[in-house]
Tab-separated table of C-alpha atoms and ligand atoms in Angstrom:
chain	number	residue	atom	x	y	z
A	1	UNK	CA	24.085	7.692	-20.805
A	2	UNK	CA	25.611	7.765	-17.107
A	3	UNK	CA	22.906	6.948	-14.751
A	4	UNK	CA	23.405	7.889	-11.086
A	5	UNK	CA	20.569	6.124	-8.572
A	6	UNK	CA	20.391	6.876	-4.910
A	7	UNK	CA	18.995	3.200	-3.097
A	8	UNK	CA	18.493	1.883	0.201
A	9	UNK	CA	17.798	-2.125	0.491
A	10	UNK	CA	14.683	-4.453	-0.921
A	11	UNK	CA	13.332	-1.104	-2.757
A	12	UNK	CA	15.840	0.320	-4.083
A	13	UNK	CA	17.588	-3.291	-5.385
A	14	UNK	CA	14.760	-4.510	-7.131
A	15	UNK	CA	14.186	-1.473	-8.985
A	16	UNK	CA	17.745	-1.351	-9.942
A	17	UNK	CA	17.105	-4.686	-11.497
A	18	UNK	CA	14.563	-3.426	-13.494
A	19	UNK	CA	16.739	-0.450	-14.485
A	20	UNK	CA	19.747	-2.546	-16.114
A	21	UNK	CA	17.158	-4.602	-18.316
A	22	UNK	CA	15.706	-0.910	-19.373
A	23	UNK	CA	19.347	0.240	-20.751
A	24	UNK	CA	21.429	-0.153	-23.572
A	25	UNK	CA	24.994	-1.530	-23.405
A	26	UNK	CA	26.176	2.260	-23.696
A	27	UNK	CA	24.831	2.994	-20.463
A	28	UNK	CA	26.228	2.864	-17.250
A	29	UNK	CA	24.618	3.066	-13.449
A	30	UNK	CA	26.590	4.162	-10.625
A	31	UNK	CA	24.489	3.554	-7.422
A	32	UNK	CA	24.785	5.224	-4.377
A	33	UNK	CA	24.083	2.794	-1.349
A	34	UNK	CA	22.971	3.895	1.863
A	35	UNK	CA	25.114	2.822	4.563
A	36	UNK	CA	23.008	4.374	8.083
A	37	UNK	CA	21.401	1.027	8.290
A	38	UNK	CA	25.139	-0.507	8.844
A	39	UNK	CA	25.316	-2.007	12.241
A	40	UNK	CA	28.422	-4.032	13.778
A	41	UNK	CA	27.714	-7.846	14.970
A	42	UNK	CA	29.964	-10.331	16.731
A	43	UNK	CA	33.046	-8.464	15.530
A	44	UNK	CA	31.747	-7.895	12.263
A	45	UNK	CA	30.887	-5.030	10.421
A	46	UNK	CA	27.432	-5.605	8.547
A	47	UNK	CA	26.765	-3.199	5.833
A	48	UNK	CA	22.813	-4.678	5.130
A	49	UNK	CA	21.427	-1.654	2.023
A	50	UNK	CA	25.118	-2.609	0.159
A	51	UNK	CA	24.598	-6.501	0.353
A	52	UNK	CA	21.012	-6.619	-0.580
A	53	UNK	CA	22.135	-4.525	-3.668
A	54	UNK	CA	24.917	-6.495	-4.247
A	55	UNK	CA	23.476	-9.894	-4.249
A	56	UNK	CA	20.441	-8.719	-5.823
A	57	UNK	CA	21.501	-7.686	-9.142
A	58	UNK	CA	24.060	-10.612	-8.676
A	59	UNK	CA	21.559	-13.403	-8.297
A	60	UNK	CA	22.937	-14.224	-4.823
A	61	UNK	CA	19.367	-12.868	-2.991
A	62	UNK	CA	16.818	-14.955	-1.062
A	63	UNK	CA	14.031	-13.851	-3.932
A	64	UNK	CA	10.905	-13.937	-1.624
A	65	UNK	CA	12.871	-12.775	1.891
A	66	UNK	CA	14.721	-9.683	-0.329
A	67	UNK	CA	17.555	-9.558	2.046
A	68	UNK	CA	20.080	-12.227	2.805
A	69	UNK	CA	21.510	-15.370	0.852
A	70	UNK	CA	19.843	-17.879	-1.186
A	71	UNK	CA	19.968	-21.412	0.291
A	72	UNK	CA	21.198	-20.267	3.236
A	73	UNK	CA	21.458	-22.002	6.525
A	74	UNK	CA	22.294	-21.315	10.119
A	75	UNK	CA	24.875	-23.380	11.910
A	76	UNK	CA	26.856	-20.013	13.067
A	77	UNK	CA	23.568	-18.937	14.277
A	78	UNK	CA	22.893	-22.056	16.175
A	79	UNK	CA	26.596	-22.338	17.920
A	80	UNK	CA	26.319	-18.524	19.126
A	81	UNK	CA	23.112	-18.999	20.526
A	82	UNK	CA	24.831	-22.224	22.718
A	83	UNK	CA	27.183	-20.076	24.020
A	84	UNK	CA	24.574	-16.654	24.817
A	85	UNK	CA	25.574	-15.242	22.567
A	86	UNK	CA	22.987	-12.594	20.825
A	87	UNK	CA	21.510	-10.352	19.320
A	88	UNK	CA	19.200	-13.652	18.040
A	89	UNK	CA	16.620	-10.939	16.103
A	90	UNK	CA	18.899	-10.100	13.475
A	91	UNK	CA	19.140	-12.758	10.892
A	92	UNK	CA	22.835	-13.366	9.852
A	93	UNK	CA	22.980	-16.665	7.841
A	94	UNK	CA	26.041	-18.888	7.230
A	95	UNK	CA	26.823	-17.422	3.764
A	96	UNK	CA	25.975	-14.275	4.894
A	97	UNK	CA	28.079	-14.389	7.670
A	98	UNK	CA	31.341	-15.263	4.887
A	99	UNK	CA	30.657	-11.542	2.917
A	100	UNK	CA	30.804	-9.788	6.616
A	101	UNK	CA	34.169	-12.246	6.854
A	102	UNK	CA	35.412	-10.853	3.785
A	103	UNK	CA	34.590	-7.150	4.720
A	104	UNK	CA	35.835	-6.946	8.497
A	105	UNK	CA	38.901	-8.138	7.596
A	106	UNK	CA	39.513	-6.137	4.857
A	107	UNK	CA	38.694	-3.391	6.907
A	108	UNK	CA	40.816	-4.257	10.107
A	109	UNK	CA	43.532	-4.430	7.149
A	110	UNK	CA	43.377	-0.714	6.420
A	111	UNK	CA	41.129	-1.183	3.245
A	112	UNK	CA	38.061	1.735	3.263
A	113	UNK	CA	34.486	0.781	2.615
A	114	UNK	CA	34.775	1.904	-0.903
A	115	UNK	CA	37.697	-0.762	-1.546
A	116	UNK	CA	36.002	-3.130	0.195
A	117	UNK	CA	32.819	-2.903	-1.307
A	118	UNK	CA	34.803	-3.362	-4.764
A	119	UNK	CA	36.308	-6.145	-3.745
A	120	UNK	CA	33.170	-7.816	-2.816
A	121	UNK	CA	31.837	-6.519	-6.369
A	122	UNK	CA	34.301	-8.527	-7.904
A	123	UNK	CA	32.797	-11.817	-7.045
A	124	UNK	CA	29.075	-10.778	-7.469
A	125	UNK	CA	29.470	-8.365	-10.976
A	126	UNK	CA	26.305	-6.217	-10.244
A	127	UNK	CA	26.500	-4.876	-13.411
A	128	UNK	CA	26.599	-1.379	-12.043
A	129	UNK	CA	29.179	0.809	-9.953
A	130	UNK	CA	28.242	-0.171	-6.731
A	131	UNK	CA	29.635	3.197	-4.238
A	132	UNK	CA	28.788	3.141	-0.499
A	133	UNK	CA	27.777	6.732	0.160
A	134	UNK	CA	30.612	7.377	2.932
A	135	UNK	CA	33.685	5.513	3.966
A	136	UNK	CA	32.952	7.132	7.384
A	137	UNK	CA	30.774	5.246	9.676
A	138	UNK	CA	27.433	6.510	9.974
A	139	UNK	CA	24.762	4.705	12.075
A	140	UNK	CA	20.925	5.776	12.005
A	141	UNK	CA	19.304	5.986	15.627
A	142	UNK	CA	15.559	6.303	16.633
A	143	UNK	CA	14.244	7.947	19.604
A	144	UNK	CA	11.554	6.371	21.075
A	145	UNK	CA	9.696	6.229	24.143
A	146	UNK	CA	8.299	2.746	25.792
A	147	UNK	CA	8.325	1.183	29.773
A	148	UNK	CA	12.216	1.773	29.866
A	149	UNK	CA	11.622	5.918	29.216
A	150	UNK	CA	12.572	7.332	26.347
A	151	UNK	CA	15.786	6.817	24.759
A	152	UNK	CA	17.705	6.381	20.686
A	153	UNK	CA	18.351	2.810	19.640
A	154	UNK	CA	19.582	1.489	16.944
A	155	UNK	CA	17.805	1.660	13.521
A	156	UNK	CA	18.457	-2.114	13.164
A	157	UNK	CA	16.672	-2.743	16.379
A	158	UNK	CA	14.051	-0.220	16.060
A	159	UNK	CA	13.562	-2.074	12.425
A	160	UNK	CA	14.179	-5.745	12.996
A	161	UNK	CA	13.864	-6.539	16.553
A	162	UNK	CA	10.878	-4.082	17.763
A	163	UNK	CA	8.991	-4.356	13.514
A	164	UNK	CA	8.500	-0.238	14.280
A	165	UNK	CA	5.904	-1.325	16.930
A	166	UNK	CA	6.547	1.575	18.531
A	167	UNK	CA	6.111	5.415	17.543
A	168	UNK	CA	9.692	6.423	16.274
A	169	UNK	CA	10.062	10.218	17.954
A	170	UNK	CA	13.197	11.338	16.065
A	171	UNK	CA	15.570	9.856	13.190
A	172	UNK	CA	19.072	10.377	13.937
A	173	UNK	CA	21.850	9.657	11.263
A	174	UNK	CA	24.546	9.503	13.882
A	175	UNK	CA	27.863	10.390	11.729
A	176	UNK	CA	26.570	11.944	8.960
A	177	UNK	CA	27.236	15.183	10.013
A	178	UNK	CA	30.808	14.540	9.719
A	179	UNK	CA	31.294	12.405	7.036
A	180	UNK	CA	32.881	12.913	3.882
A	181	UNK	CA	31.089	11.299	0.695
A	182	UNK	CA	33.024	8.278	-0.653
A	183	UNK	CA	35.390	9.270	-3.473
A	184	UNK	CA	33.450	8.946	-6.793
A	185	UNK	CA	30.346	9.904	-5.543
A	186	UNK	CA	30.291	13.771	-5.741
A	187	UNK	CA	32.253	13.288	-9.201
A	188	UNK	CA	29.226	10.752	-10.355
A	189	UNK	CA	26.218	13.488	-8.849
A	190	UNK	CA	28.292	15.917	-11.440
A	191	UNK	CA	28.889	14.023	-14.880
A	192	UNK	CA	25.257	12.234	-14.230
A	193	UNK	CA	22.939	12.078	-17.335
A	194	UNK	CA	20.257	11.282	-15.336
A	195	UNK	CA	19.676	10.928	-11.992
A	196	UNK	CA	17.158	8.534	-9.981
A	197	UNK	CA	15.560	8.404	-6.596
A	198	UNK	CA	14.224	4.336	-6.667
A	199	UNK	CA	11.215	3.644	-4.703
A	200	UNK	CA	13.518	3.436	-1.279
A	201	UNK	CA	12.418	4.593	1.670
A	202	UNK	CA	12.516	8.359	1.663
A	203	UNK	CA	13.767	8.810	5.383
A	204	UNK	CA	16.127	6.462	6.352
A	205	UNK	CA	17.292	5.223	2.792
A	206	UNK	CA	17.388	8.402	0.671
A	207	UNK	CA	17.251	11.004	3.334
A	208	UNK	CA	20.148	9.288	5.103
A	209	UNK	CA	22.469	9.494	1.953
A	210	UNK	CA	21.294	12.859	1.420
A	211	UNK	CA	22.016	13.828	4.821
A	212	UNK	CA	25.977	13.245	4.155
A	213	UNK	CA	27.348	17.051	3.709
A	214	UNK	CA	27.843	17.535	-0.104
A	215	UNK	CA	25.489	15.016	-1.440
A	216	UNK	CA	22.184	17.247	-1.573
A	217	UNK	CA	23.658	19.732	-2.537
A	218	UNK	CA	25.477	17.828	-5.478
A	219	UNK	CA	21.773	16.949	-6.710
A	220	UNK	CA	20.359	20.044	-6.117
A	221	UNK	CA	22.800	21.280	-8.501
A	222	UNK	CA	23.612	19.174	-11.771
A	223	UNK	CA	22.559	19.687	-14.531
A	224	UNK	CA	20.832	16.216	-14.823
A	225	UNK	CA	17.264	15.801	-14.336
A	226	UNK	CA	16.319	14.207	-11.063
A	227	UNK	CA	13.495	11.983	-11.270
A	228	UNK	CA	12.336	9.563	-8.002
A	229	UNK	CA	9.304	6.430	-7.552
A	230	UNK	CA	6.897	6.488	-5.262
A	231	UNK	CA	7.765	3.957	-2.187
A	232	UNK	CA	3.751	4.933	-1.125
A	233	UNK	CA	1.123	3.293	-3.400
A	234	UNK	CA	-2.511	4.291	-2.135
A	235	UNK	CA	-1.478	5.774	1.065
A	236	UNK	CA	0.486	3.062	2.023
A	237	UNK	CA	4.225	1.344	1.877
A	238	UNK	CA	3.934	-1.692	-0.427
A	239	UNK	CA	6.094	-3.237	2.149
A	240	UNK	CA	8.222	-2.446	5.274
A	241	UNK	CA	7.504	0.471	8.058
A	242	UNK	CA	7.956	3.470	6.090
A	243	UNK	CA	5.070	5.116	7.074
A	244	UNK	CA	6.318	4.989	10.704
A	245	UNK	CA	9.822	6.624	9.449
A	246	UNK	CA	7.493	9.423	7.641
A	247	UNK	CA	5.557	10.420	10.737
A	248	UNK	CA	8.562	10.420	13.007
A	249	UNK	CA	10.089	13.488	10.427
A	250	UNK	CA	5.971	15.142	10.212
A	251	UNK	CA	5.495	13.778	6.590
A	252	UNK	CA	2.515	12.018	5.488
A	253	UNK	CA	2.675	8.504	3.932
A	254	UNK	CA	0.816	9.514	0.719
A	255	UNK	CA	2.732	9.747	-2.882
A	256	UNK	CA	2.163	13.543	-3.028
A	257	UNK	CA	3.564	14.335	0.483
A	258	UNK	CA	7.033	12.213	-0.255
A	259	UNK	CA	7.465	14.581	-3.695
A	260	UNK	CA	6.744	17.647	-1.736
A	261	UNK	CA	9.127	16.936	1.558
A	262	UNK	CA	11.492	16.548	-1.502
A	263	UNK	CA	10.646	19.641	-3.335
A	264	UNK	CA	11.302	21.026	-6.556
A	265	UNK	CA	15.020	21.813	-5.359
A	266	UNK	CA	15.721	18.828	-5.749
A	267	UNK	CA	13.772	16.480	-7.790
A	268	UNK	CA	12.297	17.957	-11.572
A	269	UNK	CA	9.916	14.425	-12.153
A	270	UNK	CA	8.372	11.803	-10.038
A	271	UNK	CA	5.914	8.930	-10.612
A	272	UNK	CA	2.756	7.577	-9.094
A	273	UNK	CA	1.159	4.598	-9.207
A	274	UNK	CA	-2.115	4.715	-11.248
A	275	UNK	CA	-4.085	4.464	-8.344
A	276	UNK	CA	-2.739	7.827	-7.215
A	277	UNK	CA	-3.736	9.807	-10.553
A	278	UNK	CA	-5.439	12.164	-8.040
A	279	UNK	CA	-2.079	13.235	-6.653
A	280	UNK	CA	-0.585	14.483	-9.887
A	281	UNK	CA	-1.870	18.075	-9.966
A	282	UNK	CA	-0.544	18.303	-6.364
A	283	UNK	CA	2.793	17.249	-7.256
A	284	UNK	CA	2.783	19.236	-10.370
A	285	UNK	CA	1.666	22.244	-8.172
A	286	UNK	CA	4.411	21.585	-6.201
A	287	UNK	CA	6.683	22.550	-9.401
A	288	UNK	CA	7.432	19.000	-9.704
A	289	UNK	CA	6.473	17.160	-13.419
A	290	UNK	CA	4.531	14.315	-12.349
A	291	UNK	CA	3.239	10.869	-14.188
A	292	UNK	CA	1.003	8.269	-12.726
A	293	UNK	CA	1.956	4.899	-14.176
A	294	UNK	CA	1.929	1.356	-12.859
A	295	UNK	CA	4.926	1.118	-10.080
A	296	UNK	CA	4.125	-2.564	-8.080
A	297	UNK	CA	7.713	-4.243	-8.934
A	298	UNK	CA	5.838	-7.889	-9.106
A	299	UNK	CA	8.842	-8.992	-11.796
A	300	UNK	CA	11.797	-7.421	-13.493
A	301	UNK	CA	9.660	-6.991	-16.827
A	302	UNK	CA	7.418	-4.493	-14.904
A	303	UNK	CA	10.337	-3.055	-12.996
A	304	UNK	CA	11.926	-2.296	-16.305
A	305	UNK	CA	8.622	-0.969	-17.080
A	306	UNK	CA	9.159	1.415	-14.870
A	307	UNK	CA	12.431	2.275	-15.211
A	308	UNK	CA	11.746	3.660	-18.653
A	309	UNK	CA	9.060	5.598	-17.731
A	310	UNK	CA	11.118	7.256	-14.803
A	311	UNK	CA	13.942	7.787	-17.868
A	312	UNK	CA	11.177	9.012	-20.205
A	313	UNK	CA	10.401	11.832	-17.807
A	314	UNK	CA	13.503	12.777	-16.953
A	315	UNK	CA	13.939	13.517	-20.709
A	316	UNK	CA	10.478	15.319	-20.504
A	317	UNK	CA	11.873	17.675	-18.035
A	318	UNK	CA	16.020	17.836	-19.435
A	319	UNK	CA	16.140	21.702	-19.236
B	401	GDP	P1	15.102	-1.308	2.617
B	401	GDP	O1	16.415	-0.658	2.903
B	401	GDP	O2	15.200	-2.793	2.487
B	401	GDP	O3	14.007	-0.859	3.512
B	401	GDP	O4	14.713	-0.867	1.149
B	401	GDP	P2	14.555	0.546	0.463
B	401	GDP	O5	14.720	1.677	1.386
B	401	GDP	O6	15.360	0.547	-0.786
B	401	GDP	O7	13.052	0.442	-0.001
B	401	GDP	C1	12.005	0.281	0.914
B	401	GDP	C2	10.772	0.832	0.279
B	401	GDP	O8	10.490	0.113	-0.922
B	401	GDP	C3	9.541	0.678	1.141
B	401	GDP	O9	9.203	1.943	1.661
B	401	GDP	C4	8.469	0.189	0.178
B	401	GDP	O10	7.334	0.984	0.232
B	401	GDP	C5	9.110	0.280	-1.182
B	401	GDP	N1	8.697	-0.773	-2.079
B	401	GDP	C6	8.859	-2.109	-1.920
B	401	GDP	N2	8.306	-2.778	-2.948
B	401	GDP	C7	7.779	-1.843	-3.787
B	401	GDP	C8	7.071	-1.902	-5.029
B	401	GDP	O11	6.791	-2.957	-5.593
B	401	GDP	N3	6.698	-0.707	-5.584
B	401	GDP	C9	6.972	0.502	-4.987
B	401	GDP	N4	6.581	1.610	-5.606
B	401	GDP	N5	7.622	0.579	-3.824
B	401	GDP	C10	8.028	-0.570	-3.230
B	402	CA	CA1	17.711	-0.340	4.583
């Protein structure tokens, strides 16, 4: 079975953990990373969604952080902030700092993000096709409004250096209008078995790959069922900002509103946690099959868990 899943970061990696324990050694998972949250630092180009992927499902994360290196440390950090050198908010360990090495260079070589991202692949084995969702540079901006007026900035900063403090106005994938999906991935959408929407968050992880011309409409049309996981469990992110993300595009941070801003062009299943039973019949109104089933990721044997329920509906609702 080819299995094609759509992630973001923390979300979207852990579930994909979950996933490869779920198959069988027949199966393969081509993911499609979200690269709006990409931001360029001291030179370097940072691509954070890919990395957290990457050295999630190749045992290179910080487990309890979900982003960055394990055992990492912080001497770069230290010497940049000697010289004045910022940003200081964004957390870019030593080891870290090696993969965004790696990448720049291979990129100032004439490499594409694609290659790159292979290359990097190499070293950590994922155990799943690992496809950036452009090799054009798209970077998500947020309007907002504070003392200094109103003005976009940088999802990173909106993110990491403000925690979404402050109401986001507008989401802006700057780029993706103009950028061509990454070879592979329209070919993927196409031969897909099955196709998955991970509990990422729906605006600025799966809305931002979907907002790169050709990709929607690739889902909307194959023939694979396209089944997604609640990021919202009782009205509420289970971690990060999302909810600020939702009310910045009018979209309620409940289970049942995420399904319906997706609608039933575009996703045939989704799942609920338990404690959102009450939102099935509105999903399912919504021409969308819907399941309520456990979905708190609290270890890869409950991830899988979940995994095979999202491929048991998605076999439920295989036209
Ligand atoms: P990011 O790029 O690191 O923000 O990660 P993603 O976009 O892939 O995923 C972020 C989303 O994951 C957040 O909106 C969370 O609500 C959701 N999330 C995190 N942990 C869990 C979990 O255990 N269960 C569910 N259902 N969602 C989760
Ligand atoms: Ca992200």
């Amino acid at each position: 079975m080819r299995i094609v899943a759509l992630a973001g970061g923390i979300g979207g990696a852990r579930f994909l953990r979950g996933l490869r324990e779920a198959i069988g050694p027949e199966d393969e998972i081509t993911v499609i990373g979200n690269t709006g949250d990409d931001i360029h630092l001291f030179g370097l180009k940072v691509c954070p969604d890919l990395d957290t992927v990457m050295y999630t499902l190749g045992g290179g994360i910080h487990e309890e952080q979900g982003w960055g290196r394990t055992d990492e440390t912080w001497s770069i950090k230290a010497e940049m902030k000697e010289y004045g050198v910022g940003p200081e908010w964004f957390g870019l360990g030593d080891r870290d700092f090696a993969t965004h090495l790696v990448r720049s260079q291979m990129l100032t070589a004439g490499y594409t993000l694609s290659q790159v991202t292979e290359a990097l692949c190499v070293r950590w084995k994922p155990g799943v096709r690992l496809l950036p969702m452009s090799d054009d540079r798209v970077e998500t901006h947020v309007r907002i409004t504070d003392e200094r007026g109103t003005r976009a900035i940088h999802f990173q900063e909106y993110w990491v250096k403000l925690h979404a403090a402050v109401d986001a106005e507008a989401i802006v994938p700057v780029g993706a209008d103009t950028a061509k999906p990454a070879p592979g991935v329209l070919e993927a959408i196409a031969a897909a078995d099955v196709i998955l929407f991970p509990p990422s968050n729906p605006v600025v992880s799966i809305g931002t790959i979907l907002a790169v011309p050709g990709i929607r409409a690739a889902v909307a049309a194959a023939s694979a069922p396209v089944v997604g996981l609640s990021p919202i469990i009782g009205g509420a992110p289970v971690r990060g900002m999302a909810d600020k993300v939702l009310a910045a595009v009018g979209v309620e941070a409940t289970a049942e509103a995420v399904a319906l801003d997706y609608g039933s062009a575009l996703i045939d299943g989704w799942l609920v946690d338990t404690v959102d039973e009450a939102a099935v019949a509105a999903v399912e109104a919504g021409g969308i099959a819907c399941r309520a089933v456990p979905l708190l990721m609290t270890d890869v044997a409950a991830t899988a868990e979940m995994a095979r329920a999202a491929l048991a509906l998605a076999e439920q609702v295989r036209g």
